[in-house]
Structure formats: C-alpha cells, structure tokens
C-alpha atoms as a PDB file:
ATOM      1  CA  MET A   1       0.000   0.000   0.000  1.00  0.00           C
ATOM      2  CA  ALA A   2       0.932   3.608  -0.503  1.00  0.00           C
ATOM      3  CA  ASN A   3       2.698   5.212   2.447  1.00  0.00           C
ATOM      4  CA  VAL A   4       0.633   8.307   3.329  1.00  0.00           C
ATOM      5  CA  THR A   5       0.671  10.759   6.191  1.00  0.00           C
ATOM      6  CA  PHE A   6      -1.914  13.338   7.232  1.00  0.00           C
ATOM      7  CA  LYS A   7      -0.435  16.404   8.958  1.00  0.00           C
ATOM      8  CA  GLY A   8       2.710  14.355   9.555  1.00  0.00           C
ATOM      9  CA  ASN A   9       0.935  11.386  11.144  1.00  0.00           C
ATOM     10  CA  GLN A  10       0.976   7.976   9.448  1.00  0.00           C
ATOM     11  CA  VAL A  11      -2.512   6.855   8.369  1.00  0.00           C
ATOM     12  CA  THR A  12      -3.974   3.510   7.324  1.00  0.00           C
ATOM     13  CA  LEU A  13      -5.446   3.371   3.837  1.00  0.00           C
ATOM     14  CA  LEU A  14      -8.291   0.925   3.282  1.00  0.00           C
ATOM     15  CA  GLY A  15      -8.779  -0.945   0.029  1.00  0.00           C
ATOM     16  CA  ASN A  16      -6.424  -1.937  -2.729  1.00  0.00           C
ATOM     17  CA  GLU A  17      -3.658   0.196  -4.151  1.00  0.00           C
ATOM     18  CA  VAL A  18      -4.277   0.924  -7.829  1.00  0.00           C
ATOM     19  CA  LYS A  19      -1.344   0.681 -10.218  1.00  0.00           C
ATOM     20  CA  VAL A  20      -0.671   1.772 -13.800  1.00  0.00           C
ATOM     21  CA  GLY A  21      -1.909  -0.952 -16.141  1.00  0.00           C
ATOM     22  CA  ASP A  22      -4.725  -2.088 -13.832  1.00  0.00           C
ATOM     23  CA  LYS A  23      -8.299  -2.176 -15.023  1.00  0.00           C
ATOM     24  CA  ALA A  24      -9.925   0.789 -13.286  1.00  0.00           C
ATOM     25  CA  PRO A  25     -12.088  -0.400 -10.388  1.00  0.00           C
ATOM     26  CA  ASP A  26     -15.765   0.528 -10.496  1.00  0.00           C
ATOM     27  CA  PHE A  27     -17.338   2.590  -7.712  1.00  0.00           C
ATOM     28  CA  LYS A  28     -20.662   4.136  -6.706  1.00  0.00           C
ATOM     29  CA  VAL A  29     -20.718   7.724  -5.467  1.00  0.00           C
ATOM     30  CA  LEU A  30     -23.263  10.545  -5.410  1.00  0.00           C
ATOM     31  CA  ALA A  31     -23.419  13.564  -7.692  1.00  0.00           C
ATOM     32  CA  ASN A  32     -24.435  16.953  -6.303  1.00  0.00           C
ATOM     33  CA  ASP A  33     -28.070  16.215  -7.260  1.00  0.00           C
ATOM     34  CA  LEU A  34     -27.930  12.924  -5.259  1.00  0.00           C
ATOM     35  CA  SER A  35     -27.948  10.756  -8.393  1.00  0.00           C
ATOM     36  CA  GLU A  36     -25.670   7.726  -8.303  1.00  0.00           C
ATOM     37  CA  VAL A  37     -22.532   7.873 -10.434  1.00  0.00           C
ATOM     38  CA  SER A  38     -20.185   5.010 -11.304  1.00  0.00           C
ATOM     39  CA  LEU A  39     -17.222   4.567 -13.615  1.00  0.00           C
ATOM     40  CA  GLU A  40     -19.729   3.294 -16.182  1.00  0.00           C
ATOM     41  CA  ASN A  41     -21.256   6.798 -16.431  1.00  0.00           C
ATOM     42  CA  THR A  42     -18.093   8.049 -18.141  1.00  0.00           C
ATOM     43  CA  LYS A  43     -17.339   4.921 -20.188  1.00  0.00           C
ATOM     44  CA  GLY A  44     -15.474   5.626 -23.413  1.00  0.00           C
ATOM     45  CA  GLN A  45     -13.951   8.858 -22.089  1.00  0.00           C
ATOM     46  CA  VAL A  46     -10.548   9.662 -20.675  1.00  0.00           C
ATOM     47  CA  ARG A  47     -10.977  10.512 -16.993  1.00  0.00           C
ATOM     48  CA  LEU A  48      -8.714  12.424 -14.646  1.00  0.00           C
ATOM     49  CA  ILE A  49      -9.988  11.449 -11.196  1.00  0.00           C
ATOM     50  CA  THR A  50      -8.770  13.164  -8.056  1.00  0.00           C
ATOM     51  CA  SER A  51      -9.545  12.320  -4.459  1.00  0.00           C
ATOM     52  CA  VAL A  52      -9.287  14.993  -1.804  1.00  0.00           C
ATOM     53  CA  PRO A  53      -9.873  15.099   1.970  1.00  0.00           C
ATOM     54  CA  SER A  54     -12.387  18.018   1.868  1.00  0.00           C
ATOM     55  CA  LEU A  55     -13.239  20.834  -0.524  1.00  0.00           C
ATOM     56  CA  ASP A  56     -13.382  23.169   2.493  1.00  0.00           C
ATOM     57  CA  THR A  57      -9.615  23.138   3.014  1.00  0.00           C
ATOM     58  CA  GLY A  58      -7.058  25.409   1.397  1.00  0.00           C
ATOM     59  CA  VAL A  59      -5.103  22.807  -0.572  1.00  0.00           C
ATOM     60  CA  CYS A  60      -8.217  20.975  -1.803  1.00  0.00           C
ATOM     61  CA  ASP A  61      -9.828  24.270  -2.796  1.00  0.00           C
ATOM     62  CA  ALA A  62      -6.719  25.285  -4.745  1.00  0.00           C
ATOM     63  CA  GLU A  63      -6.423  21.853  -6.362  1.00  0.00           C
ATOM     64  CA  VAL A  64      -9.972  21.772  -7.707  1.00  0.00           C
ATOM     65  CA  ARG A  65      -9.691  25.355  -8.930  1.00  0.00           C
ATOM     66  CA  ARG A  66      -6.432  24.481 -10.732  1.00  0.00           C
ATOM     67  CA  PHE A  67      -7.907  21.424 -12.460  1.00  0.00           C
ATOM     68  CA  ASN A  68     -11.033  23.448 -13.318  1.00  0.00           C
ATOM     69  CA  GLN A  69      -8.814  26.049 -15.002  1.00  0.00           C
ATOM     70  CA  GLU A  70      -6.701  23.420 -16.791  1.00  0.00           C
ATOM     71  CA  ALA A  71      -9.794  21.582 -18.064  1.00  0.00           C
ATOM     72  CA  SER A  72     -10.287  24.106 -20.856  1.00  0.00           C
ATOM     73  CA  GLN A  73      -6.864  23.134 -22.246  1.00  0.00           C
ATOM     74  CA  ILE A  74      -7.389  19.360 -22.137  1.00  0.00           C
ATOM     75  CA  ASP A  75      -9.630  18.111 -24.921  1.00  0.00           C
ATOM     76  CA  ASN A  76     -11.939  15.136 -24.389  1.00  0.00           C
ATOM     77  CA  VAL A  77     -11.027  14.558 -20.732  1.00  0.00           C
ATOM     78  CA  LYS A  78     -13.631  14.325 -17.972  1.00  0.00           C
ATOM     79  CA  ILE A  79     -12.317  15.610 -14.638  1.00  0.00           C
ATOM     80  CA  LEU A  80     -13.880  14.146 -11.501  1.00  0.00           C
ATOM     81  CA  THR A  81     -13.065  15.064  -7.909  1.00  0.00           C
ATOM     82  CA  VAL A  82     -14.194  12.738  -5.146  1.00  0.00           C
ATOM     83  CA  SER A  83     -14.395  13.617  -1.441  1.00  0.00           C
ATOM     84  CA  VAL A  84     -16.519  12.566   1.516  1.00  0.00           C
ATOM     85  CA  ASP A  85     -18.095  16.026   1.700  1.00  0.00           C
ATOM     86  CA  LEU A  86     -21.888  15.847   1.507  1.00  0.00           C
ATOM     87  CA  PRO A  87     -23.340  16.474  -1.974  1.00  0.00           C
ATOM     88  CA  PHE A  88     -25.104  19.611  -0.673  1.00  0.00           C
ATOM     89  CA  ALA A  89     -21.826  21.045   0.589  1.00  0.00           C
ATOM     90  CA  GLN A  90     -20.102  20.194  -2.705  1.00  0.00           C
ATOM     91  CA  LYS A  91     -22.843  21.918  -4.697  1.00  0.00           C
ATOM     92  CA  ARG A  92     -22.613  25.031  -2.500  1.00  0.00           C
ATOM     93  CA  TRP A  93     -18.814  25.080  -2.717  1.00  0.00           C
ATOM     94  CA  CYS A  94     -18.804  24.663  -6.523  1.00  0.00           C
ATOM     95  CA  ALA A  95     -21.300  27.522  -6.935  1.00  0.00           C
ATOM     96  CA  ALA A  96     -19.266  29.816  -4.674  1.00  0.00           C
ATOM     97  CA  ALA A  97     -15.976  28.871  -6.374  1.00  0.00           C
ATOM     98  CA  GLY A  98     -17.297  29.056  -9.949  1.00  0.00           C
ATOM     99  CA  ILE A  99     -16.391  25.434 -10.684  1.00  0.00           C
ATOM    100  CA  GLU A 100     -17.887  24.412 -14.032  1.00  0.00           C
ATOM    101  CA  ASN A 101     -15.346  22.063 -15.616  1.00  0.00           C
ATOM    102  CA  VAL A 102     -14.844  19.585 -12.748  1.00  0.00           C
ATOM    103  CA  GLN A 103     -17.584  17.262 -11.525  1.00  0.00           C
ATOM    104  CA  THR A 104     -17.472  16.856  -7.757  1.00  0.00           C
ATOM    105  CA  LEU A 105     -18.709  13.555  -6.361  1.00  0.00           C
ATOM    106  CA  SER A 106     -19.452  12.471  -2.797  1.00  0.00           C
ATOM    107  CA  ASP A 107     -18.182   9.205  -1.332  1.00  0.00           C
ATOM    108  CA  HIS A 108     -19.760   9.896   2.072  1.00  0.00           C
ATOM    109  CA  ARG A 109     -22.274   7.054   1.855  1.00  0.00           C
ATOM    110  CA  ASP A 110     -20.068   3.960   1.902  1.00  0.00           C
ATOM    111  CA  LEU A 111     -16.529   4.913   0.840  1.00  0.00           C
ATOM    112  CA  SER A 112     -17.000   2.923  -2.389  1.00  0.00           C
ATOM    113  CA  PHE A 113     -14.450   4.978  -4.326  1.00  0.00           C
ATOM    114  CA  GLY A 114     -12.110   5.268  -1.355  1.00  0.00           C
ATOM    115  CA  GLU A 115     -11.891   1.523  -0.848  1.00  0.00           C
ATOM    116  CA  ALA A 116     -11.836   0.666  -4.578  1.00  0.00           C
ATOM    117  CA  TYR A 117      -8.875   3.005  -5.144  1.00  0.00           C
ATOM    118  CA  GLY A 118      -7.118   2.507  -1.793  1.00  0.00           C
ATOM    119  CA  VAL A 119      -7.534   6.091  -0.578  1.00  0.00           C
ATOM    120  CA  ALA A 120      -9.982   5.730   2.358  1.00  0.00           C
ATOM    121  CA  ILE A 121      -8.221   6.894   5.538  1.00  0.00           C
ATOM    122  CA  GLN A 122      -9.326   4.534   8.281  1.00  0.00           C
ATOM    123  CA  GLU A 123      -8.527   6.839  11.198  1.00  0.00           C
ATOM    124  CA  LEU A 124     -10.341   9.909   9.808  1.00  0.00           C
ATOM    125  CA  ARG A 125     -13.005   8.587   7.393  1.00  0.00           C
ATOM    126  CA  LEU A 126     -11.624  10.986   4.808  1.00  0.00           C
ATOM    127  CA  LEU A 127      -9.990  10.310   1.453  1.00  0.00           C
ATOM    128  CA  ALA A 128      -6.261  10.664   0.923  1.00  0.00           C
ATOM    129  CA  ARG A 129      -5.107  12.985  -1.842  1.00  0.00           C
ATOM    130  CA  ALA A 130      -4.480  11.065  -5.049  1.00  0.00           C
ATOM    131  CA  VAL A 131      -4.747  11.450  -8.821  1.00  0.00           C
ATOM    132  CA  PHE A 132      -5.663   8.728 -11.315  1.00  0.00           C
ATOM    133  CA  VAL A 133      -5.909   8.894 -15.094  1.00  0.00           C
ATOM    134  CA  VAL A 134      -8.145   6.268 -16.667  1.00  0.00           C
ATOM    135  CA  ASP A 135      -8.177   5.901 -20.447  1.00  0.00           C
ATOM    136  CA  SER A 136     -11.243   5.347 -22.628  1.00  0.00           C
ATOM    137  CA  SER A 137     -10.855   1.560 -22.344  1.00  0.00           C
ATOM    138  CA  ASP A 138     -10.881   1.762 -18.504  1.00  0.00           C
ATOM    139  CA  THR A 139      -7.152   1.127 -18.060  1.00  0.00           C
ATOM    140  CA  VAL A 140      -5.317   3.137 -15.402  1.00  0.00           C
ATOM    141  CA  THR A 141      -2.509   5.052 -17.140  1.00  0.00           C
ATOM    142  CA  TYR A 142      -1.339   7.324 -14.305  1.00  0.00           C
ATOM    143  CA  VAL A 143      -1.357   7.100 -10.512  1.00  0.00           C
ATOM    144  CA  GLU A 144      -0.136   9.476  -7.819  1.00  0.00           C
ATOM    145  CA  TYR A 145      -0.777   8.842  -4.139  1.00  0.00           C
ATOM    146  CA  VAL A 146       0.383  12.095  -2.554  1.00  0.00           C
ATOM    147  CA  SER A 147       2.610  11.041   0.346  1.00  0.00           C
ATOM    148  CA  GLU A 148       1.461  13.891   2.627  1.00  0.00           C
ATOM    149  CA  ALA A 149      -2.298  14.366   2.225  1.00  0.00           C
ATOM    150  CA  THR A 150      -2.084  18.084   3.017  1.00  0.00           C
ATOM    151  CA  GLU A 151       0.264  18.787   0.080  1.00  0.00           C
ATOM    152  CA  HIS A 152      -0.470  19.389  -3.600  1.00  0.00           C
ATOM    153  CA  PRO A 153      -0.290  16.694  -6.285  1.00  0.00           C
ATOM    154  CA  ASN A 154       2.012  16.946  -9.295  1.00  0.00           C
ATOM    155  CA  TYR A 155      -0.365  18.936 -11.506  1.00  0.00           C
ATOM    156  CA  GLU A 156       1.879  19.005 -14.556  1.00  0.00           C
ATOM    157  CA  ALA A 157       2.432  15.225 -14.597  1.00  0.00           C
ATOM    158  CA  ALA A 158      -1.284  14.503 -14.137  1.00  0.00           C
ATOM    159  CA  ILE A 159      -2.319  16.920 -16.879  1.00  0.00           C
ATOM    160  CA  GLU A 160       0.287  15.559 -19.269  1.00  0.00           C
ATOM    161  CA  ALA A 161      -0.849  11.987 -18.541  1.00  0.00           C
ATOM    162  CA  ALA A 162      -4.465  12.979 -19.247  1.00  0.00           C
ATOM    163  CA  LYS A 163      -3.434  14.598 -22.541  1.00  0.00           C
ATOM    164  CA  GLN A 164      -1.529  11.447 -23.565  1.00  0.00           C
ATOM    165  CA  ALA A 165      -4.326   9.002 -22.658  1.00  0.00           C
ATOM    166  CA  LYS A 166      -6.648   7.867 -25.395  1.00  0.00           C
END
C-alpha cells in the first residue's frame, strides 16, 4: 500500500492500491443532485480522477480550482473530484468557487471509491489525496498517491498523462 501521512501522522489506507496498467475499479458515489454515479457513467472517455480530503480546506480548494482552469486546455477529458463532503456542501462550494469544468462527487455514503482506489483513511473517514488517469478503455494510465495528504499533487504530470491518454 501507498505510504501516506496526514499532517505528519501515518494513516492507514483501506482498500487496494491501484497501479498503472490495472483495469480501473468501479465505484458508486453521489453527484451533487444525489444521483448515483459510477465509472460506467463516463465509459469511453478519458478521466482524470482526483480524491481529496475536503473541498473546504485550502489545498483541496486550490487543487480543484487548478484542475477546473486546466480543463479548458485538455480536450476530451472528464475531470472528476471525489471527497466525503456531503453532496449539498459540494454543490454550494462549486457555486461559490465558480467550478464548471470539474464534476465533484461524494463518497460519504459507503466509501465505495475510497476503498476501490485505496484512498480511504481509516482513522479519519476521509480520502487521501491522489490522482488517477483512466483511459477510454478503462485502463489506469497514471497514478499518484500524494505522500502527505495536506500537500499538492504533481499537476503538470497529471495533466500531461491525461493529454496522452486515449
């Protein structure tokens, strides 16, 4: 499993670590309108999927805003951000932040995404910060488990991987 800390403290990640070349695991999360979303909903598209602890923190806020801005320069890529924030809170945050190019999804119900992608933090019931690129045939082509959950991911590498995926 990935070695991750949260504010300098080692945490236990639940689920299976995802690696480049793996078939992307399916998951069931909630959209901001409470509809269920799975990997199947974006089948045939390249997806850049991020997991974040909470949209209401500085690093997560900056990360989603950055990917929202970058989305206009990445053709044919669906950007999804998953957190355990409630769908209502995500909807409010997106409206306040002007987020239109990233779909936020809530894993609060049963940590389906968190466990499928090995990012559920057992001690906090939050998601670790990670980035996954899944190509149109559902193969994982890029993975970054950010070693300190309160730090930023490698934006440039993730964006380049999304551009290269087909």
